[in-house]
Each structure stands twice: as structure tokens, then as C-alpha cells.
Amino acid sequence: MQFNVLKHYHPMIAIPWLEMHQAVFPPVMAPVPKVPHVAAAVLCWGPWGILTGKRNDNEVSASGGMMMSQGTDIGPLIPHYNLTPPAPPNSLLVVIIPTSGSKSHFGAHGHVAPQGPIAFACLKVLNLNLNCAGPAWPPLPSGVVPAFNTHTVGVTVGDLVAGALHMGVDLLLQFGLNRLFSRPAIGNFFENVAERALGPGLRALGYGNVQALIEYGIPGLGRLGRYVGSAAEEFLFNLPGSLVAVGIGSPVGYSPQRSPVGGWFGGKVDAGHSAVQQAVDNYFNSPAVEQHPSQGPASAQPPGPAQAPLNPSPSEPGDYPTPGDPTMPDDGTRTA
């Protein structure tokens, strides 16, 4: 089966009603758990994919562009904006955008580039990327990547099964981490850390604490000042947890190579999926069976043209002797 290869210039466009994020809209500070967002970026160009992209810089095909490898992630700085309501902006965008991610899970294990198996579009000309989400909504394959080009790669059933399994494992693990860091006890702990760290600076600016930054806003900016204060509060309160999450690692988005999830555990997961891919392919293509025999069975050979015997025997019924045969009398009857 031939599927289109993912290139560095291919865009990712999120489906808004699957791209759900938590939101806070000033002046009401109660979080809204599920709000559709629009999001778009390029797989690996400019600021996108600079930390998490797996681009094969020396592998350029006739259709142009550099091939991507399995597991490539757009990573931080994917532009997001809340679709409903269109205004005001979600204050949590200052947290969502720097910690964003969009990962491509399908790779052709039979065609390995320097960065790993070549990434391909799981729907032949469209790929579904697993996009980041918040604690109230699991990551979903909401990122559609149109992969229209003339460069294809051979894909097996094992590649498709392993890619889907890889996406499912990352989905569950990322959702679990998001839920863990959103627990009230952990959230309150990080808020206290932020308050202690930022208290002296805020007091020097005339604010008693972070909450006062929201209440009074930025002087001279009116309602915009309150929004800026709210965005700053969300960023500052979430900063300690975001730093800890980066240290632990995450399946989607930026994750240091030496982090537990992004490093050792991620390598074990990739090895497991490669084993699944090989097992599935071996099931459908057993190495014990010759796939292309040099000669087919006798029943498969086409029948050749019938040939008369070179020396026909006159003793066989239905055969006729040659002219001048002494066993043949003049009346045409056969003698004993």
C-alpha cells in the first residue's frame, strides 16, 4: 500500500469542536472546562518543530520538501484562539500556546530515515495528528494535516496498527498527567509557590499579591488592563506546574530527552510498538511461506498444445497404420 509522505511544509489545521481547552474569560474568573479553539501551524518550519520536530534535512524528494519521521511534534507556540465566544480572548492562551503540541504517530518501519521511520499520512493523503488538550478533555486526533504531494512510501498493516496503538497510549498517558496536575491539592501548592516567589516583586509594583493584579489591572489600560492582569495571573500560577511537567516529560509537546516520560519511558514505548508492527506483519506475511515461488504447482501451469505421437502404434484401438503396412489388407480390414 502506498501512502503520502509527510513533509516539513505541510500545515496542521485543527478541527475546532475536537480542539477543546479550558478557558477563563475576564471579568468572570470561573474556568469554563470545554471551549472549542481554532489552531494551525506548519509541521516543522520557522518556530514550529524547532525543539520537537524530526526533520530529515538531507532527504529531499523530487516533489520538494524534507521528509519527516515518526513521532515528529510541532511542539510549543502553536497559535490558538477560542472560537466561542470570539471575544474576549481566553486568558489561558498564555499557558496553552507555550505548552502546545501536535504529534504525528504513523511511520513506515520498512523505510527508515536518519530520524527514524518515515512519517506518512494515515488516510493516504490526510494525516490525523494528536493535539494537546487540558485536564477536562483528553487529547484527540483533531489536527488534520493535508499531505498532497507526489512522494509516497510503502506501508504495511503492521505500520497502521502500531501507529494507532502509539497514538492511543500517548492519549491516555497525556490525559492522566493533565488530570494529575489539575488536582486541587497540587494546584494550591503551585499557587502558594508562585505567591511566595512573586510577592516581593508585586509589592514593589504596588500590588499586594497576584489577585490584586486582576482586581486593579494595569493602570491606564481600562478593561484591557484587567484582561492583561488575568492573563498574567494564569501564567504565573501555572508556571511552576508547567516547569515540573516539562521536567517529568510529556508524550505530546516538548519533553527533554532525559525526562522519565520523554526519555527512558518513551524509548520503551517506541520499542514496544515496533515489536507490535513486526508481529502483525509476520502474521500476514509469514517468512515460512515463499511469497513468489519460482515455479507454480502443476495445476497452475497452462495446458500446452496437443501433439501427435511420433511413432503411432497400429495395435492401439482407433489408430491407423501408415500406408504400405503389411498388416493392412486391400479390403481395409485389420488382420490379427
PDB file of C-alpha atoms in Angstrom, residues 1-241:
ATOM      1  CA  MET A   1       0.000   0.000   0.000  1.00  0.00           C
ATOM      2  CA  GLN A   2       1.283   3.441  -0.921  1.00  0.00           C
ATOM      3  CA  PHE A   3       0.649   6.426   1.388  1.00  0.00           C
ATOM      4  CA  ASN A   4       1.807  10.027   1.033  1.00  0.00           C
ATOM      5  CA  VAL A   5       4.898  11.097   2.969  1.00  0.00           C
ATOM      6  CA  LEU A   6       4.691  13.975   5.475  1.00  0.00           C
ATOM      7  CA  LYS A   7       6.891  16.944   4.541  1.00  0.00           C
ATOM      8  CA  HIS A   8       8.173  19.793   6.695  1.00  0.00           C
ATOM      9  CA  TYR A   9       5.971  22.371   4.935  1.00  0.00           C
ATOM     10  CA  HIS A  10       2.656  20.545   5.425  1.00  0.00           C
ATOM     11  CA  PRO A  11       0.156  22.522   7.531  1.00  0.00           C
ATOM     12  CA  MET A  12      -1.769  21.274  10.549  1.00  0.00           C
ATOM     13  CA  ILE A  13      -5.302  22.649  10.861  1.00  0.00           C
ATOM     14  CA  ALA A  14      -7.275  21.764  13.997  1.00  0.00           C
ATOM     15  CA  ILE A  15     -10.951  20.786  13.951  1.00  0.00           C
ATOM     16  CA  PRO A  16     -12.425  23.339  16.431  1.00  0.00           C
ATOM     17  CA  TRP A  17     -15.070  21.084  18.012  1.00  0.00           C
ATOM     18  CA  LEU A  18     -12.429  18.479  18.762  1.00  0.00           C
ATOM     19  CA  GLU A  19      -9.791  21.035  19.831  1.00  0.00           C
ATOM     20  CA  MET A  20     -11.189  21.654  23.315  1.00  0.00           C
ATOM     21  CA  HIS A  21      -9.389  23.659  26.005  1.00  0.00           C
ATOM     22  CA  GLN A  22     -10.222  25.091  29.382  1.00  0.00           C
ATOM     23  CA  ALA A  23     -10.891  28.846  29.311  1.00  0.00           C
ATOM     24  CA  VAL A  24     -11.141  31.856  31.612  1.00  0.00           C
ATOM     25  CA  PHE A  25     -12.921  34.976  30.379  1.00  0.00           C
ATOM     26  CA  PRO A  26     -12.467  38.140  32.475  1.00  0.00           C
ATOM     27  CA  PRO A  27     -14.114  39.672  34.427  1.00  0.00           C
ATOM     28  CA  VAL A  28     -15.740  36.311  35.324  1.00  0.00           C
ATOM     29  CA  MET A  29     -12.835  34.268  36.658  1.00  0.00           C
ATOM     30  CA  ALA A  30     -14.604  30.904  36.899  1.00  0.00           C
ATOM     31  CA  PRO A  31     -12.955  28.489  34.422  1.00  0.00           C
ATOM     32  CA  VAL A  32     -15.053  27.068  31.568  1.00  0.00           C
ATOM     33  CA  PRO A  33     -13.882  23.441  31.145  1.00  0.00           C
ATOM     34  CA  LYS A  34     -14.527  22.826  27.433  1.00  0.00           C
ATOM     35  CA  VAL A  35     -14.291  25.587  24.834  1.00  0.00           C
ATOM     36  CA  PRO A  36     -13.634  24.931  21.106  1.00  0.00           C
ATOM     37  CA  HIS A  37     -10.500  26.587  19.735  1.00  0.00           C
ATOM     38  CA  VAL A  38      -9.056  27.170  16.288  1.00  0.00           C
ATOM     39  CA  ALA A  39      -5.384  26.294  15.856  1.00  0.00           C
ATOM     40  CA  ALA A  40      -2.982  25.992  12.946  1.00  0.00           C
ATOM     41  CA  ALA A  41       0.755  25.686  12.294  1.00  0.00           C
ATOM     42  CA  VAL A  42       3.278  24.045   9.961  1.00  0.00           C
ATOM     43  CA  LEU A  43       4.854  20.700  10.843  1.00  0.00           C
ATOM     44  CA  CYS A  44       8.470  21.856  11.002  1.00  0.00           C
ATOM     45  CA  TRP A  45       9.282  25.339   9.776  1.00  0.00           C
ATOM     46  CA  GLY A  46      10.292  28.554  11.500  1.00  0.00           C
ATOM     47  CA  PRO A  47       9.449  28.408  15.242  1.00  0.00           C
ATOM     48  CA  TRP A  48       7.387  25.227  14.880  1.00  0.00           C
ATOM     49  CA  GLY A  49       9.085  21.909  15.406  1.00  0.00           C
ATOM     50  CA  ILE A  50      12.363  23.565  16.352  1.00  0.00           C
ATOM     51  CA  LEU A  51      12.510  21.573  19.615  1.00  0.00           C
ATOM     52  CA  THR A  52      10.376  18.533  18.837  1.00  0.00           C
ATOM     53  CA  GLY A  53      10.345  18.127  15.045  1.00  0.00           C
ATOM     54  CA  LYS A  54      12.021  15.138  13.386  1.00  0.00           C
ATOM     55  CA  ARG A  55      13.016  16.582  10.045  1.00  0.00           C
ATOM     56  CA  ASN A  56      15.446  14.763   7.762  1.00  0.00           C
ATOM     57  CA  ASP A  57      17.364  17.718   6.370  1.00  0.00           C
ATOM     58  CA  ASN A  58      19.350  15.691   3.828  1.00  0.00           C
ATOM     59  CA  GLU A  59      16.378  13.736   2.476  1.00  0.00           C
ATOM     60  CA  VAL A  60      14.700  15.801  -0.276  1.00  0.00           C
ATOM     61  CA  SER A  61      12.444  14.145  -2.835  1.00  0.00           C
ATOM     62  CA  ALA A  62      11.510  15.178  -6.361  1.00  0.00           C
ATOM     63  CA  SER A  63       8.248  16.669  -5.073  1.00  0.00           C
ATOM     64  CA  GLY A  64      10.221  19.061  -2.862  1.00  0.00           C
ATOM     65  CA  GLY A  65      10.396  19.399   0.899  1.00  0.00           C
ATOM     66  CA  MET A  66      12.151  17.425   3.602  1.00  0.00           C
ATOM     67  CA  MET A  67      10.694  14.162   4.878  1.00  0.00           C
ATOM     68  CA  MET A  68       9.507  13.918   8.475  1.00  0.00           C
ATOM     69  CA  SER A  69       9.954  10.880  10.704  1.00  0.00           C
ATOM     70  CA  GLN A  70       7.505   9.111  13.002  1.00  0.00           C
ATOM     71  CA  GLY A  71       6.916  10.931  16.280  1.00  0.00           C
ATOM     72  CA  THR A  72       7.560  14.397  14.902  1.00  0.00           C
ATOM     73  CA  ASP A  73       5.789  17.042  17.011  1.00  0.00           C
ATOM     74  CA  ILE A  74       5.055  20.676  16.164  1.00  0.00           C
ATOM     75  CA  GLY A  75       5.546  21.421  19.853  1.00  0.00           C
ATOM     76  CA  PRO A  76       5.297  24.833  21.531  1.00  0.00           C
ATOM     77  CA  LEU A  77       3.979  28.089  20.065  1.00  0.00           C
ATOM     78  CA  ILE A  78       1.044  26.715  18.024  1.00  0.00           C
ATOM     79  CA  PRO A  79      -1.343  29.694  17.645  1.00  0.00           C
ATOM     80  CA  HIS A  80      -4.713  29.084  19.350  1.00  0.00           C
ATOM     81  CA  TYR A  81      -7.809  31.206  19.735  1.00  0.00           C
ATOM     82  CA  ASN A  82     -11.188  30.474  21.323  1.00  0.00           C
ATOM     83  CA  LEU A  83     -13.956  30.034  18.764  1.00  0.00           C
ATOM     84  CA  THR A  84     -16.857  30.659  21.156  1.00  0.00           C
ATOM     85  CA  PRO A  85     -17.177  33.351  22.251  1.00  0.00           C
ATOM     86  CA  PRO A  86     -14.983  35.167  19.728  1.00  0.00           C
ATOM     87  CA  ALA A  87     -14.155  37.764  22.394  1.00  0.00           C
ATOM     88  CA  PRO A  88     -12.708  38.311  24.915  1.00  0.00           C
ATOM     89  CA  PRO A  89      -9.650  36.111  24.421  1.00  0.00           C
ATOM     90  CA  ASN A  90      -9.151  33.127  26.678  1.00  0.00           C
ATOM     91  CA  SER A  91      -6.791  34.189  29.473  1.00  0.00           C
ATOM     92  CA  LEU A  92      -5.308  30.686  29.490  1.00  0.00           C
ATOM     93  CA  LEU A  93      -3.887  31.169  25.982  1.00  0.00           C
ATOM     94  CA  VAL A  94      -0.710  32.441  27.653  1.00  0.00           C
ATOM     95  CA  VAL A  95      -0.362  28.910  29.084  1.00  0.00           C
ATOM     96  CA  ILE A  96      -1.852  26.872  26.201  1.00  0.00           C
ATOM     97  CA  ILE A  97       0.327  28.328  23.434  1.00  0.00           C
ATOM     98  CA  PRO A  98       3.747  27.885  25.114  1.00  0.00           C
ATOM     99  CA  THR A  99       2.881  24.306  26.165  1.00  0.00           C
ATOM    100  CA  SER A 100       1.138  23.223  22.948  1.00  0.00           C
ATOM    101  CA  GLY A 101       1.840  20.098  20.918  1.00  0.00           C
ATOM    102  CA  SER A 102       0.685  18.234  17.804  1.00  0.00           C
ATOM    103  CA  LYS A 103       2.233  14.807  17.162  1.00  0.00           C
ATOM    104  CA  SER A 104       2.362  12.526  14.095  1.00  0.00           C
ATOM    105  CA  HIS A 105       2.311   8.855  15.154  1.00  0.00           C
ATOM    106  CA  PHE A 106       2.366   6.836  11.923  1.00  0.00           C
ATOM    107  CA  GLY A 107       5.673   5.678  10.445  1.00  0.00           C
ATOM    108  CA  ALA A 108       6.772   3.208   7.764  1.00  0.00           C
ATOM    109  CA  HIS A 109       9.156   0.845   9.573  1.00  0.00           C
ATOM    110  CA  GLY A 110      10.368  -0.654   6.319  1.00  0.00           C
ATOM    111  CA  HIS A 111      11.722   2.742   5.212  1.00  0.00           C
ATOM    112  CA  VAL A 112      13.902   4.304   7.887  1.00  0.00           C
ATOM    113  CA  ALA A 113      15.433   7.779   7.532  1.00  0.00           C
ATOM    114  CA  PRO A 114      18.152   9.206   9.836  1.00  0.00           C
ATOM    115  CA  GLN A 115      15.489  10.482  12.264  1.00  0.00           C
ATOM    116  CA  GLY A 116      13.504   7.221  12.258  1.00  0.00           C
ATOM    117  CA  PRO A 117      10.734   5.549  10.225  1.00  0.00           C
ATOM    118  CA  ILE A 118       9.347   7.864   7.547  1.00  0.00           C
ATOM    119  CA  ALA A 119       6.131   9.579   8.688  1.00  0.00           C
ATOM    120  CA  PHE A 120       3.143   9.069   6.397  1.00  0.00           C
ATOM    121  CA  ALA A 121      -0.466  10.241   6.155  1.00  0.00           C
ATOM    122  CA  CYS A 122      -2.644   7.589   7.838  1.00  0.00           C
ATOM    123  CA  LEU A 123      -5.567   8.400   5.481  1.00  0.00           C
ATOM    124  CA  LYS A 124      -3.339   8.233   2.373  1.00  0.00           C
ATOM    125  CA  VAL A 125      -3.446  11.983   1.647  1.00  0.00           C
ATOM    126  CA  LEU A 126      -4.521  13.258   5.095  1.00  0.00           C
ATOM    127  CA  ASN A 127      -2.939  12.640   8.459  1.00  0.00           C
ATOM    128  CA  LEU A 128      -4.554  12.933  11.883  1.00  0.00           C
ATOM    129  CA  ASN A 129      -2.243  14.492  14.463  1.00  0.00           C
ATOM    130  CA  LEU A 130      -2.816  14.016  18.198  1.00  0.00           C
ATOM    131  CA  ASN A 131      -3.232  17.545  19.573  1.00  0.00           C
ATOM    132  CA  CYS A 132      -2.779  18.860  23.095  1.00  0.00           C
ATOM    133  CA  ALA A 133      -5.736  19.416  25.433  1.00  0.00           C
ATOM    134  CA  GLY A 134      -6.432  20.381  29.018  1.00  0.00           C
ATOM    135  CA  PRO A 135      -7.472  18.412  32.114  1.00  0.00           C
ATOM    136  CA  ALA A 136     -11.175  18.360  31.237  1.00  0.00           C
ATOM    137  CA  TRP A 137     -10.759  16.900  27.749  1.00  0.00           C
ATOM    138  CA  PRO A 138      -8.385  14.155  26.556  1.00  0.00           C
ATOM    139  CA  PRO A 139      -6.027  14.816  23.652  1.00  0.00           C
ATOM    140  CA  LEU A 140      -7.736  13.860  20.406  1.00  0.00           C
ATOM    141  CA  PRO A 141      -6.595  13.403  16.786  1.00  0.00           C
ATOM    142  CA  SER A 142      -8.070  16.811  15.971  1.00  0.00           C
ATOM    143  CA  GLY A 143      -5.148  18.063  13.867  1.00  0.00           C
ATOM    144  CA  VAL A 144      -5.733  17.446  10.149  1.00  0.00           C
ATOM    145  CA  VAL A 145      -2.578  17.531   8.013  1.00  0.00           C
ATOM    146  CA  PRO A 146      -3.220  17.714   4.234  1.00  0.00           C
ATOM    147  CA  ALA A 147      -0.295  15.828   2.693  1.00  0.00           C
ATOM    148  CA  PHE A 148      -0.786  16.476  -1.003  1.00  0.00           C
ATOM    149  CA  ASN A 149       2.388  15.614  -2.902  1.00  0.00           C
ATOM    150  CA  THR A 150       3.730  13.005  -5.298  1.00  0.00           C
ATOM    151  CA  HIS A 151       6.077  11.313  -2.804  1.00  0.00           C
ATOM    152  CA  THR A 152       4.669   8.046  -1.435  1.00  0.00           C
ATOM    153  CA  VAL A 153       6.036   5.266   0.761  1.00  0.00           C
ATOM    154  CA  GLY A 154       5.160   1.590   1.106  1.00  0.00           C
ATOM    155  CA  VAL A 155       3.043   0.953   4.223  1.00  0.00           C
ATOM    156  CA  THR A 156       2.087  -2.362   5.837  1.00  0.00           C
ATOM    157  CA  VAL A 157      -0.816  -3.358   8.038  1.00  0.00           C
ATOM    158  CA  GLY A 158       1.639  -3.528  10.929  1.00  0.00           C
ATOM    159  CA  ASP A 159       2.597   0.125  10.410  1.00  0.00           C
ATOM    160  CA  LEU A 160      -1.059   1.176  10.636  1.00  0.00           C
ATOM    161  CA  VAL A 161      -1.763  -0.940  13.732  1.00  0.00           C
ATOM    162  CA  ALA A 162       1.394   0.221  15.532  1.00  0.00           C
ATOM    163  CA  GLY A 163       0.677   3.878  14.721  1.00  0.00           C
ATOM    164  CA  ALA A 164      -2.877   3.671  16.062  1.00  0.00           C
ATOM    165  CA  LEU A 165      -1.643   1.905  19.197  1.00  0.00           C
ATOM    166  CA  HIS A 166       1.086   4.502  19.686  1.00  0.00           C
ATOM    167  CA  MET A 167      -1.489   7.294  19.474  1.00  0.00           C
ATOM    168  CA  GLY A 168      -3.788   5.551  21.959  1.00  0.00           C
ATOM    169  CA  VAL A 169      -1.025   5.095  24.541  1.00  0.00           C
ATOM    170  CA  ASP A 170       0.061   8.742  24.255  1.00  0.00           C
ATOM    171  CA  LEU A 171      -3.564   9.884  24.542  1.00  0.00           C
ATOM    172  CA  LEU A 172      -4.151   8.011  27.801  1.00  0.00           C
ATOM    173  CA  LEU A 173      -0.804   8.946  29.325  1.00  0.00           C
ATOM    174  CA  GLN A 174      -1.116  12.659  28.488  1.00  0.00           C
ATOM    175  CA  PHE A 175      -4.684  12.809  29.796  1.00  0.00           C
ATOM    176  CA  GLY A 176      -3.587  11.153  33.025  1.00  0.00           C
ATOM    177  CA  LEU A 177      -0.790  13.692  33.518  1.00  0.00           C
ATOM    178  CA  ASN A 178      -3.175  16.577  32.791  1.00  0.00           C
ATOM    179  CA  ARG A 179      -5.655  15.288  35.359  1.00  0.00           C
ATOM    180  CA  LEU A 180      -2.920  14.779  37.935  1.00  0.00           C
ATOM    181  CA  PHE A 181      -1.638  18.349  37.687  1.00  0.00           C
ATOM    182  CA  SER A 182      -5.161  19.773  37.821  1.00  0.00           C
ATOM    183  CA  ARG A 183      -5.996  18.252  41.220  1.00  0.00           C
ATOM    184  CA  PRO A 184      -6.906  20.965  43.771  1.00  0.00           C
ATOM    185  CA  ALA A 185      -4.174  19.990  46.223  1.00  0.00           C
ATOM    186  CA  ILE A 186      -1.456  20.195  43.567  1.00  0.00           C
ATOM    187  CA  GLY A 187      -2.906  23.381  42.094  1.00  0.00           C
ATOM    188  CA  ASN A 188      -2.997  25.087  45.513  1.00  0.00           C
ATOM    189  CA  PHE A 189       0.590  24.026  46.158  1.00  0.00           C
ATOM    190  CA  PHE A 190       1.790  25.614  42.911  1.00  0.00           C
ATOM    191  CA  GLU A 191      -0.202  28.778  43.634  1.00  0.00           C
ATOM    192  CA  ASN A 192       1.488  29.102  47.022  1.00  0.00           C
ATOM    193  CA  VAL A 193       4.871  28.639  45.359  1.00  0.00           C
ATOM    194  CA  ALA A 194       4.036  31.393  42.857  1.00  0.00           C
ATOM    195  CA  GLU A 195       2.760  33.741  45.587  1.00  0.00           C
ATOM    196  CA  ARG A 196       5.946  33.333  47.631  1.00  0.00           C
ATOM    197  CA  ALA A 197       8.223  33.761  44.653  1.00  0.00           C
ATOM    198  CA  LEU A 198       6.375  36.757  43.174  1.00  0.00           C
ATOM    199  CA  GLY A 199       5.285  38.516  46.369  1.00  0.00           C
ATOM    200  CA  PRO A 200       8.264  40.869  46.739  1.00  0.00           C
ATOM    201  CA  GLY A 201       8.155  41.920  43.113  1.00  0.00           C
ATOM    202  CA  LEU A 202       4.398  42.528  43.137  1.00  0.00           C
ATOM    203  CA  ARG A 203       4.612  44.615  46.295  1.00  0.00           C
ATOM    204  CA  ALA A 204       7.321  46.697  44.693  1.00  0.00           C
ATOM    205  CA  LEU A 205       4.919  47.394  41.803  1.00  0.00           C
ATOM    206  CA  GLY A 206       2.155  48.412  44.207  1.00  0.00           C
ATOM    207  CA  TYR A 207       0.257  45.091  44.256  1.00  0.00           C
ATOM    208  CA  GLY A 208      -0.144  43.146  47.462  1.00  0.00           C
ATOM    209  CA  ASN A 209      -0.475  39.801  45.695  1.00  0.00           C
ATOM    210  CA  VAL A 210      -1.307  38.201  42.368  1.00  0.00           C
ATOM    211  CA  GLN A 211      -5.052  38.502  42.925  1.00  0.00           C
ATOM    212  CA  ALA A 212      -4.675  42.285  43.251  1.00  0.00           C
ATOM    213  CA  LEU A 213      -3.161  42.287  39.778  1.00  0.00           C
ATOM    214  CA  ILE A 214      -6.500  41.031  38.439  1.00  0.00           C
ATOM    215  CA  GLU A 215      -8.656  43.281  40.584  1.00  0.00           C
ATOM    216  CA  TYR A 216      -6.896  46.523  39.664  1.00  0.00           C
ATOM    217  CA  GLY A 217      -5.411  45.535  36.336  1.00  0.00           C
ATOM    218  CA  ILE A 218      -2.681  47.505  34.575  1.00  0.00           C
ATOM    219  CA  PRO A 219      -3.111  51.250  35.209  1.00  0.00           C
ATOM    220  CA  GLY A 220      -4.200  53.292  32.203  1.00  0.00           C
ATOM    221  CA  LEU A 221      -5.436  50.314  30.132  1.00  0.00           C
ATOM    222  CA  GLY A 222      -9.021  50.134  31.417  1.00  0.00           C
ATOM    223  CA  ARG A 223     -10.743  46.814  30.692  1.00  0.00           C
ATOM    224  CA  LEU A 224      -7.713  45.679  28.723  1.00  0.00           C
ATOM    225  CA  GLY A 225      -5.661  46.164  31.861  1.00  0.00           C
ATOM    226  CA  ARG A 226      -7.895  43.683  33.698  1.00  0.00           C
ATOM    227  CA  TYR A 227      -7.506  41.167  30.912  1.00  0.00           C
ATOM    228  CA  VAL A 228      -3.732  41.554  30.951  1.00  0.00           C
ATOM    229  CA  GLY A 229      -3.805  41.121  34.729  1.00  0.00           C
ATOM    230  CA  SER A 230      -5.896  37.962  34.381  1.00  0.00           C
ATOM    231  CA  ALA A 231      -3.563  36.523  31.730  1.00  0.00           C
ATOM    232  CA  ALA A 232      -0.551  37.323  33.898  1.00  0.00           C
ATOM    233  CA  GLU A 233      -2.195  35.622  36.881  1.00  0.00           C
ATOM    234  CA  GLU A 234      -2.898  32.462  34.886  1.00  0.00           C
ATOM    235  CA  PHE A 235       0.637  32.397  33.516  1.00  0.00           C
ATOM    236  CA  LEU A 236       2.295  32.969  36.887  1.00  0.00           C
ATOM    237  CA  PHE A 237       0.135  30.490  38.776  1.00  0.00           C
ATOM    238  CA  ASN A 238       0.638  27.811  36.115  1.00  0.00           C
ATOM    239  CA  LEU A 239       4.356  28.420  35.615  1.00  0.00           C
ATOM    240  CA  PRO A 240       5.613  26.210  38.479  1.00  0.00           C
ATOM    241  CA  GLY A 241       3.395  23.293  37.392  1.00  0.00           C
TER     242      GLY A 241
END
